[in-house]
Amino acid sequence: MTHSLVDEIMERLVRSYEAARDPERAVSAAAYMRDQFAFLGIASPARRALDRVVRAGLPAPTEEDLSAVATACWERKEREYQYFACDWLRAHVANAGPNFLLTAHTLITTKSWWDTVDALAAHVVGGLVARHPQLRVEMDAWVEDDNMWVVRTAILHQLNYRQETDTDRLFGYCTRQAGHPDFFVRKAIGWALRQYARTNAEAVRGYLSQQGHVLSPLSVREAAKHL
């Protein structure tokens, strides 16, 4: 391969995405996201099919490759490129070391909205912390951050941990941010608790009985939805 991996991926990606551009669908997709981002107008199933072709035959990426490709995708105007980066990082998070958390932080705090932040929180940051437990202390700092998307990430990073969930951290984070003024943080609290209730409903019931009075009605409603 004469190009670097990032060059090869971006050339394939731009070529594939441009050929699939749908201006009419792009308008509706942008409207759904409150016109914060431009879109190519590629539906998710079609985009993921294109992504599989783009990734075919490529070597395993290094941590540097992961950072370079994600950065290149974040620099593109259309949102689908950021979706590709989130899916690619999710697939290769095992190749990243603890220092990759710095890159994840940059992605979370740039072009921030729930669609990319949640994917990065649950599948990238969550994967990093699971593989590098020393990063738990970073989550303790993130949950107190001034940036609401960083706070949301800390609350959601254990979303897929199931029996491996650190309940002291989960419940502690929810209590510490119970009065957060932003909808997206209060919603994340309810979502994190509801998800953990699928694994340990009694623990979530117990937490709500003891601390539900400090949570927002939104958080409690979301948490108890399936209890």
Short mmCIF file of N, CA and C in Angstrom, two decimals, residues 49-203:
data_model
loop_
_atom_site.label_atom_id
_atom_site.label_comp_id
_atom_site.label_asym_id
_atom_site.label_seq_id
_atom_site.Cartn_x
_atom_site.Cartn_y
_atom_site.Cartn_z
N ALA A 49 -23.29 -0.54 4.79
CA ALA A 49 -22.89 -1.43 3.70
C ALA A 49 -21.70 -0.84 2.95
N LEU A 50 -21.72 0.45 2.70
CA LEU A 50 -20.58 1.11 2.06
C LEU A 50 -19.35 1.02 2.95
N ASP A 51 -19.55 1.18 4.24
CA ASP A 51 -18.42 1.14 5.18
C ASP A 51 -17.72 -0.21 5.15
N ARG A 52 -18.50 -1.27 5.04
CA ARG A 52 -17.90 -2.61 4.98
C ARG A 52 -16.99 -2.75 3.76
N VAL A 53 -17.41 -2.18 2.66
CA VAL A 53 -16.60 -2.22 1.45
C VAL A 53 -15.34 -1.38 1.63
N VAL A 54 -15.48 -0.21 2.25
CA VAL A 54 -14.33 0.66 2.49
C VAL A 54 -13.29 -0.04 3.35
N ARG A 55 -13.73 -0.77 4.35
CA ARG A 55 -12.80 -1.40 5.30
C ARG A 55 -12.21 -2.71 4.78
N ALA A 56 -12.78 -3.26 3.75
CA ALA A 56 -12.37 -4.59 3.28
C ALA A 56 -10.89 -4.60 2.88
N GLY A 57 -10.19 -5.61 3.39
CA GLY A 57 -8.81 -5.83 2.99
C GLY A 57 -7.78 -4.92 3.64
N LEU A 58 -8.20 -4.09 4.55
CA LEU A 58 -7.26 -3.18 5.19
C LEU A 58 -6.56 -3.86 6.36
N PRO A 59 -5.33 -3.47 6.66
CA PRO A 59 -4.64 -4.04 7.82
C PRO A 59 -5.23 -3.52 9.13
N ALA A 60 -4.93 -4.21 10.21
CA ALA A 60 -5.39 -3.75 11.51
C ALA A 60 -4.77 -2.40 11.83
N PRO A 61 -5.54 -1.45 12.32
CA PRO A 61 -5.00 -0.12 12.59
C PRO A 61 -4.22 -0.08 13.90
N THR A 62 -3.25 0.81 13.95
CA THR A 62 -2.56 1.11 15.20
C THR A 62 -3.34 2.19 15.93
N GLU A 63 -2.93 2.49 17.14
CA GLU A 63 -3.56 3.58 17.88
C GLU A 63 -3.42 4.90 17.11
N GLU A 64 -2.26 5.10 16.50
CA GLU A 64 -2.04 6.32 15.72
C GLU A 64 -2.99 6.37 14.51
N ASP A 65 -3.21 5.22 13.88
CA ASP A 65 -4.16 5.17 12.77
C ASP A 65 -5.57 5.53 13.23
N LEU A 66 -5.96 5.00 14.36
CA LEU A 66 -7.29 5.29 14.89
C LEU A 66 -7.48 6.79 15.09
N SER A 67 -6.49 7.40 15.70
CA SER A 67 -6.57 8.84 15.96
C SER A 67 -6.59 9.63 14.66
N ALA A 68 -5.74 9.24 13.70
CA ALA A 68 -5.65 9.98 12.45
C ALA A 68 -6.93 9.88 11.63
N VAL A 69 -7.50 8.68 11.55
CA VAL A 69 -8.73 8.51 10.78
C VAL A 69 -9.89 9.25 11.44
N ALA A 70 -10.00 9.12 12.76
CA ALA A 70 -11.08 9.82 13.47
C ALA A 70 -10.96 11.33 13.28
N THR A 71 -9.75 11.84 13.40
CA THR A 71 -9.54 13.28 13.23
C THR A 71 -9.91 13.72 11.81
N ALA A 72 -9.50 12.93 10.81
CA ALA A 72 -9.82 13.26 9.42
C ALA A 72 -11.33 13.25 9.20
N CYS A 73 -12.02 12.29 9.79
CA CYS A 73 -13.47 12.23 9.64
C CYS A 73 -14.15 13.40 10.34
N TRP A 74 -13.63 13.79 11.48
CA TRP A 74 -14.21 14.92 12.21
C TRP A 74 -13.99 16.25 11.47
N GLU A 75 -12.98 16.29 10.63
CA GLU A 75 -12.72 17.51 9.87
C GLU A 75 -13.64 17.65 8.66
N ARG A 76 -14.28 16.56 8.26
CA ARG A 76 -15.20 16.61 7.13
C ARG A 76 -16.50 17.28 7.57
N LYS A 77 -17.14 17.95 6.63
CA LYS A 77 -18.34 18.72 6.95
C LYS A 77 -19.54 17.82 7.21
N GLU A 78 -19.70 16.77 6.42
CA GLU A 78 -20.91 15.97 6.50
C GLU A 78 -20.85 14.98 7.67
N ARG A 79 -22.00 14.80 8.30
CA ARG A 79 -22.07 14.03 9.54
C ARG A 79 -21.77 12.54 9.33
N GLU A 80 -22.06 12.00 8.18
CA GLU A 80 -21.83 10.58 7.95
C GLU A 80 -20.37 10.19 8.18
N TYR A 81 -19.45 11.10 7.93
CA TYR A 81 -18.04 10.80 8.16
C TYR A 81 -17.77 10.58 9.64
N GLN A 82 -18.41 11.36 10.48
CA GLN A 82 -18.25 11.14 11.92
C GLN A 82 -18.87 9.81 12.36
N TYR A 83 -19.97 9.43 11.71
CA TYR A 83 -20.56 8.13 12.02
C TYR A 83 -19.62 6.99 11.64
N PHE A 84 -18.96 7.13 10.49
CA PHE A 84 -17.98 6.11 10.11
C PHE A 84 -16.90 6.00 11.18
N ALA A 85 -16.39 7.13 11.65
CA ALA A 85 -15.33 7.12 12.65
C ALA A 85 -15.78 6.44 13.93
N CYS A 86 -17.00 6.73 14.37
CA CYS A 86 -17.50 6.10 15.60
C CYS A 86 -17.58 4.59 15.45
N ASP A 87 -18.08 4.12 14.32
CA ASP A 87 -18.19 2.68 14.10
C ASP A 87 -16.81 2.04 13.98
N TRP A 88 -15.88 2.73 13.34
CA TRP A 88 -14.54 2.18 13.15
C TRP A 88 -13.79 2.11 14.47
N LEU A 89 -13.92 3.14 15.28
CA LEU A 89 -13.29 3.12 16.60
C LEU A 89 -13.89 2.02 17.47
N ARG A 90 -15.18 1.86 17.40
CA ARG A 90 -15.83 0.80 18.16
C ARG A 90 -15.26 -0.57 17.78
N ALA A 91 -15.06 -0.79 16.48
CA ALA A 91 -14.57 -2.09 16.01
C ALA A 91 -13.13 -2.35 16.42
N HIS A 92 -12.35 -1.28 16.64
CA HIS A 92 -10.92 -1.45 16.88
C HIS A 92 -10.46 -0.87 18.22
N VAL A 93 -11.38 -0.66 19.16
CA VAL A 93 -11.00 -0.03 20.42
C VAL A 93 -9.97 -0.87 21.18
N ALA A 94 -9.95 -2.17 20.93
CA ALA A 94 -8.97 -3.02 21.60
C ALA A 94 -7.54 -2.68 21.19
N ASN A 95 -7.38 -1.98 20.07
CA ASN A 95 -6.04 -1.60 19.61
C ASN A 95 -5.55 -0.30 20.23
N ALA A 96 -6.37 0.33 21.03
CA ALA A 96 -6.03 1.62 21.61
C ALA A 96 -5.58 1.48 23.06
N GLY A 97 -4.57 2.23 23.43
CA GLY A 97 -4.10 2.26 24.81
C GLY A 97 -4.80 3.34 25.62
N PRO A 98 -4.46 3.46 26.88
CA PRO A 98 -5.15 4.43 27.74
C PRO A 98 -5.01 5.87 27.28
N ASN A 99 -3.93 6.19 26.60
CA ASN A 99 -3.75 7.57 26.14
C ASN A 99 -4.76 7.97 25.07
N PHE A 100 -5.41 6.99 24.48
CA PHE A 100 -6.42 7.31 23.46
C PHE A 100 -7.60 8.05 24.06
N LEU A 101 -7.73 8.02 25.38
CA LEU A 101 -8.81 8.76 26.02
C LEU A 101 -8.73 10.25 25.69
N LEU A 102 -7.51 10.75 25.47
CA LEU A 102 -7.35 12.16 25.10
C LEU A 102 -8.00 12.44 23.75
N THR A 103 -7.80 11.52 22.80
CA THR A 103 -8.44 11.67 21.50
C THR A 103 -9.95 11.59 21.64
N ALA A 104 -10.43 10.64 22.43
CA ALA A 104 -11.87 10.50 22.64
C ALA A 104 -12.46 11.78 23.23
N HIS A 105 -11.74 12.39 24.15
CA HIS A 105 -12.22 13.64 24.76
C HIS A 105 -12.36 14.73 23.70
N THR A 106 -11.39 14.83 22.81
CA THR A 106 -11.45 15.82 21.74
C THR A 106 -12.66 15.58 20.85
N LEU A 107 -12.92 14.33 20.50
CA LEU A 107 -14.06 14.01 19.64
C LEU A 107 -15.38 14.33 20.35
N ILE A 108 -15.45 14.02 21.62
CA ILE A 108 -16.67 14.24 22.40
C ILE A 108 -16.99 15.73 22.51
N THR A 109 -15.97 16.55 22.60
CA THR A 109 -16.17 17.98 22.81
C THR A 109 -16.13 18.79 21.52
N THR A 110 -16.07 18.12 20.38
CA THR A 110 -16.05 18.78 19.08
C THR A 110 -17.23 18.27 18.25
N LYS A 111 -17.98 19.19 17.66
CA LYS A 111 -19.19 18.84 16.91
C LYS A 111 -20.10 17.96 17.77
N SER A 112 -20.31 18.38 18.98
CA SER A 112 -20.97 17.54 19.99
C SER A 112 -22.48 17.49 19.80
N TRP A 113 -23.01 16.31 19.81
CA TRP A 113 -24.45 16.06 19.89
C TRP A 113 -24.63 14.62 20.30
N TRP A 114 -25.84 14.26 20.69
CA TRP A 114 -26.05 12.94 21.28
C TRP A 114 -25.67 11.79 20.34
N ASP A 115 -25.80 11.99 19.02
CA ASP A 115 -25.60 10.88 18.10
C ASP A 115 -24.17 10.36 18.12
N THR A 116 -23.18 11.25 18.16
CA THR A 116 -21.79 10.80 18.23
C THR A 116 -21.34 10.60 19.68
N VAL A 117 -21.78 11.46 20.57
CA VAL A 117 -21.34 11.35 21.96
C VAL A 117 -21.74 10.02 22.58
N ASP A 118 -22.97 9.59 22.33
CA ASP A 118 -23.43 8.34 22.93
C ASP A 118 -22.68 7.14 22.38
N ALA A 119 -22.39 7.16 21.09
CA ALA A 119 -21.61 6.06 20.51
C ALA A 119 -20.21 6.01 21.08
N LEU A 120 -19.60 7.17 21.24
CA LEU A 120 -18.26 7.22 21.81
C LEU A 120 -18.27 6.83 23.28
N ALA A 121 -19.30 7.26 24.00
CA ALA A 121 -19.37 6.96 25.44
C ALA A 121 -19.49 5.46 25.69
N ALA A 122 -20.48 4.84 25.06
CA ALA A 122 -20.79 3.45 25.35
C ALA A 122 -19.78 2.47 24.76
N HIS A 123 -19.24 2.79 23.59
CA HIS A 123 -18.45 1.80 22.88
C HIS A 123 -16.96 2.10 22.81
N VAL A 124 -16.58 3.36 22.92
CA VAL A 124 -15.16 3.70 22.84
C VAL A 124 -14.61 4.00 24.23
N VAL A 125 -15.16 4.99 24.89
CA VAL A 125 -14.70 5.29 26.25
C VAL A 125 -14.97 4.10 27.17
N GLY A 126 -16.17 3.52 27.05
CA GLY A 126 -16.47 2.34 27.87
C GLY A 126 -15.50 1.21 27.63
N GLY A 127 -15.13 0.99 26.37
CA GLY A 127 -14.16 -0.05 26.06
C GLY A 127 -12.78 0.26 26.60
N LEU A 128 -12.38 1.51 26.51
CA LEU A 128 -11.07 1.90 27.04
C LEU A 128 -10.99 1.69 28.55
N VAL A 129 -12.02 2.13 29.26
CA VAL A 129 -12.00 2.00 30.72
C VAL A 129 -12.04 0.54 31.14
N ALA A 130 -12.80 -0.28 30.42
CA ALA A 130 -12.87 -1.70 30.75
C ALA A 130 -11.50 -2.36 30.59
N ARG A 131 -10.75 -1.97 29.56
CA ARG A 131 -9.44 -2.57 29.30
C ARG A 131 -8.33 -1.94 30.12
N HIS A 132 -8.53 -0.72 30.55
CA HIS A 132 -7.50 0.02 31.30
C HIS A 132 -8.14 0.62 32.55
N PRO A 133 -8.31 -0.21 33.60
CA PRO A 133 -9.06 0.23 34.78
C PRO A 133 -8.51 1.49 35.45
N GLN A 134 -7.26 1.83 35.19
CA GLN A 134 -6.72 3.05 35.78
C GLN A 134 -7.45 4.29 35.28
N LEU A 135 -8.19 4.15 34.18
CA LEU A 135 -8.93 5.29 33.64
C LEU A 135 -10.20 5.59 34.43
N ARG A 136 -10.54 4.74 35.39
CA ARG A 136 -11.72 5.02 36.21
C ARG A 136 -11.60 6.36 36.92
N VAL A 137 -10.40 6.70 37.35
CA VAL A 137 -10.22 7.98 38.04
C VAL A 137 -10.45 9.14 37.08
N GLU A 138 -10.18 8.91 35.79
CA GLU A 138 -10.48 9.95 34.79
C GLU A 138 -11.99 10.14 34.68
N MET A 139 -12.74 9.05 34.76
CA MET A 139 -14.20 9.18 34.74
C MET A 139 -14.71 9.94 35.96
N ASP A 140 -14.04 9.74 37.11
CA ASP A 140 -14.41 10.48 38.31
C ASP A 140 -14.25 11.98 38.09
N ALA A 141 -13.25 12.36 37.31
CA ALA A 141 -13.05 13.78 36.99
C ALA A 141 -14.03 14.24 35.92
N TRP A 142 -14.25 13.39 34.91
CA TRP A 142 -15.16 13.76 33.82
C TRP A 142 -16.57 14.04 34.32
N VAL A 143 -17.03 13.30 35.31
CA VAL A 143 -18.41 13.48 35.76
C VAL A 143 -18.61 14.83 36.43
N GLU A 144 -17.52 15.50 36.77
CA GLU A 144 -17.60 16.83 37.36
C GLU A 144 -17.24 17.93 36.35
N ASP A 145 -17.06 17.58 35.10
CA ASP A 145 -16.58 18.52 34.09
C ASP A 145 -17.62 19.61 33.81
N ASP A 146 -17.13 20.75 33.32
CA ASP A 146 -18.03 21.85 32.96
C ASP A 146 -18.77 21.58 31.65
N ASN A 147 -18.24 20.68 30.83
CA ASN A 147 -18.86 20.35 29.56
C ASN A 147 -19.90 19.25 29.78
N MET A 148 -21.14 19.53 29.43
CA MET A 148 -22.21 18.57 29.73
C MET A 148 -22.03 17.26 28.97
N TRP A 149 -21.41 17.31 27.78
CA TRP A 149 -21.22 16.08 27.02
C TRP A 149 -20.16 15.18 27.66
N VAL A 150 -19.19 15.77 28.30
CA VAL A 150 -18.20 14.99 29.05
C VAL A 150 -18.87 14.34 30.26
N VAL A 151 -19.72 15.09 30.93
CA VAL A 151 -20.48 14.55 32.07
C VAL A 151 -21.37 13.39 31.59
N ARG A 152 -22.07 13.59 30.49
CA ARG A 152 -22.94 12.53 29.96
C ARG A 152 -22.13 11.28 29.63
N THR A 153 -20.94 11.48 29.07
CA THR A 153 -20.09 10.34 28.74
C THR A 153 -19.70 9.55 29.98
N ALA A 154 -19.32 10.25 31.03
CA ALA A 154 -18.94 9.56 32.27
C ALA A 154 -20.11 8.73 32.81
N ILE A 155 -21.31 9.29 32.77
CA ILE A 155 -22.48 8.58 33.27
C ILE A 155 -22.80 7.35 32.42
N LEU A 156 -22.59 7.46 31.11
CA LEU A 156 -23.00 6.40 30.19
C LEU A 156 -21.89 5.40 29.87
N HIS A 157 -20.67 5.62 30.33
CA HIS A 157 -19.57 4.78 29.84
C HIS A 157 -19.72 3.31 30.25
N GLN A 158 -20.50 3.02 31.32
CA GLN A 158 -20.70 1.64 31.75
C GLN A 158 -21.96 1.02 31.16
N LEU A 159 -22.53 1.64 30.16
CA LEU A 159 -23.84 1.23 29.65
C LEU A 159 -23.90 -0.24 29.27
N ASN A 160 -22.80 -0.79 28.77
CA ASN A 160 -22.79 -2.19 28.32
C ASN A 160 -22.00 -3.12 29.25
N TYR A 161 -21.75 -2.70 30.46
CA TYR A 161 -20.93 -3.50 31.37
C TYR A 161 -21.69 -4.65 32.03
N ARG A 162 -22.98 -4.53 32.12
CA ARG A 162 -23.81 -5.56 32.73
C ARG A 162 -23.30 -5.96 34.12
N GLN A 163 -22.92 -7.24 34.30
CA GLN A 163 -22.49 -7.70 35.62
C GLN A 163 -21.17 -7.06 36.07
N GLU A 164 -20.44 -6.49 35.15
CA GLU A 164 -19.16 -5.86 35.50
C GLU A 164 -19.33 -4.40 35.91
N THR A 165 -20.55 -3.93 35.98
CA THR A 165 -20.80 -2.54 36.34
C THR A 165 -20.30 -2.24 37.74
N ASP A 166 -19.59 -1.13 37.87
CA ASP A 166 -19.17 -0.62 39.17
C ASP A 166 -20.35 0.19 39.71
N THR A 167 -21.17 -0.46 40.55
CA THR A 167 -22.41 0.18 40.99
C THR A 167 -22.15 1.39 41.87
N ASP A 168 -21.09 1.37 42.65
CA ASP A 168 -20.78 2.54 43.47
C ASP A 168 -20.55 3.77 42.59
N ARG A 169 -19.82 3.57 41.50
CA ARG A 169 -19.59 4.68 40.58
C ARG A 169 -20.87 5.08 39.85
N LEU A 170 -21.59 4.10 39.33
CA LEU A 170 -22.82 4.41 38.62
C LEU A 170 -23.78 5.21 39.49
N PHE A 171 -24.09 4.68 40.66
CA PHE A 171 -25.04 5.37 41.53
C PHE A 171 -24.45 6.69 42.05
N GLY A 172 -23.15 6.68 42.33
CA GLY A 172 -22.52 7.91 42.81
C GLY A 172 -22.56 9.01 41.77
N TYR A 173 -22.30 8.66 40.51
CA TYR A 173 -22.34 9.66 39.44
C TYR A 173 -23.76 10.22 39.30
N CYS A 174 -24.76 9.33 39.37
CA CYS A 174 -26.14 9.77 39.23
C CYS A 174 -26.53 10.74 40.34
N THR A 175 -26.11 10.43 41.55
CA THR A 175 -26.43 11.31 42.68
C THR A 175 -25.71 12.64 42.56
N ARG A 176 -24.44 12.60 42.18
CA ARG A 176 -23.65 13.82 42.09
C ARG A 176 -24.18 14.79 41.04
N GLN A 177 -24.76 14.25 39.97
CA GLN A 177 -25.28 15.11 38.91
C GLN A 177 -26.81 15.13 38.86
N ALA A 178 -27.43 14.74 39.96
CA ALA A 178 -28.90 14.66 39.98
C ALA A 178 -29.56 15.99 39.65
N GLY A 179 -28.96 17.07 40.08
CA GLY A 179 -29.55 18.39 39.85
C GLY A 179 -28.99 19.12 38.65
N HIS A 180 -28.32 18.42 37.77
CA HIS A 180 -27.72 19.09 36.61
C HIS A 180 -28.80 19.81 35.80
N PRO A 181 -28.53 21.03 35.35
CA PRO A 181 -29.56 21.81 34.66
C PRO A 181 -29.87 21.34 33.25
N ASP A 182 -29.02 20.52 32.64
CA ASP A 182 -29.22 20.17 31.25
C ASP A 182 -30.03 18.88 31.08
N PHE A 183 -30.94 18.92 30.14
CA PHE A 183 -31.80 17.77 29.82
C PHE A 183 -30.97 16.53 29.50
N PHE A 184 -29.90 16.69 28.70
CA PHE A 184 -29.16 15.53 28.22
C PHE A 184 -28.43 14.80 29.35
N VAL A 185 -28.07 15.50 30.40
CA VAL A 185 -27.45 14.85 31.55
C VAL A 185 -28.52 14.13 32.37
N ARG A 186 -29.63 14.79 32.62
CA ARG A 186 -30.70 14.16 33.39
C ARG A 186 -31.25 12.93 32.67
N LYS A 187 -31.33 13.03 31.34
CA LYS A 187 -31.78 11.88 30.55
C LYS A 187 -30.78 10.74 30.63
N ALA A 188 -29.49 11.07 30.61
CA ALA A 188 -28.45 10.04 30.69
C ALA A 188 -28.52 9.30 32.02
N ILE A 189 -28.81 10.01 33.09
CA ILE A 189 -28.94 9.35 34.40
C ILE A 189 -30.03 8.29 34.34
N GLY A 190 -31.19 8.65 33.82
CA GLY A 190 -32.28 7.70 33.72
C GLY A 190 -31.95 6.53 32.81
N TRP A 191 -31.28 6.82 31.71
CA TRP A 191 -30.92 5.76 30.75
C TRP A 191 -29.93 4.79 31.37
N ALA A 192 -28.91 5.31 32.03
CA ALA A 192 -27.90 4.45 32.65
C ALA A 192 -28.53 3.54 33.71
N LEU A 193 -29.41 4.09 34.50
CA LEU A 193 -30.08 3.29 35.54
C LEU A 193 -31.02 2.26 34.91
N ARG A 194 -31.75 2.67 33.90
CA ARG A 194 -32.67 1.73 33.23
C ARG A 194 -31.92 0.57 32.60
N GLN A 195 -30.78 0.88 32.00
CA GLN A 195 -29.99 -0.18 31.37
C GLN A 195 -29.45 -1.14 32.42
N TYR A 196 -28.95 -0.61 33.53
CA TYR A 196 -28.42 -1.49 34.57
C TYR A 196 -29.53 -2.32 35.21
N ALA A 197 -30.74 -1.79 35.23
CA ALA A 197 -31.87 -2.53 35.80
C ALA A 197 -32.13 -3.82 35.04
N ARG A 198 -31.71 -3.88 33.77
CA ARG A 198 -31.86 -5.13 33.01
C ARG A 198 -30.97 -6.23 33.59
N THR A 199 -29.90 -5.82 34.26
CA THR A 199 -28.98 -6.78 34.87
C THR A 199 -29.30 -6.99 36.35
N ASN A 200 -29.60 -5.91 37.06
CA ASN A 200 -29.84 -5.99 38.50
C ASN A 200 -30.97 -5.03 38.87
N ALA A 201 -32.19 -5.47 38.65
CA ALA A 201 -33.34 -4.62 38.91
C ALA A 201 -33.46 -4.26 40.38
N GLU A 202 -33.14 -5.19 41.26
CA GLU A 202 -33.27 -4.92 42.70
C GLU A 202 -32.32 -3.82 43.15
N ALA A 203 -31.13 -3.81 42.61
CA ALA A 203 -30.18 -2.77 42.98
C ALA A 203 -30.68 -1.40 42.56
#
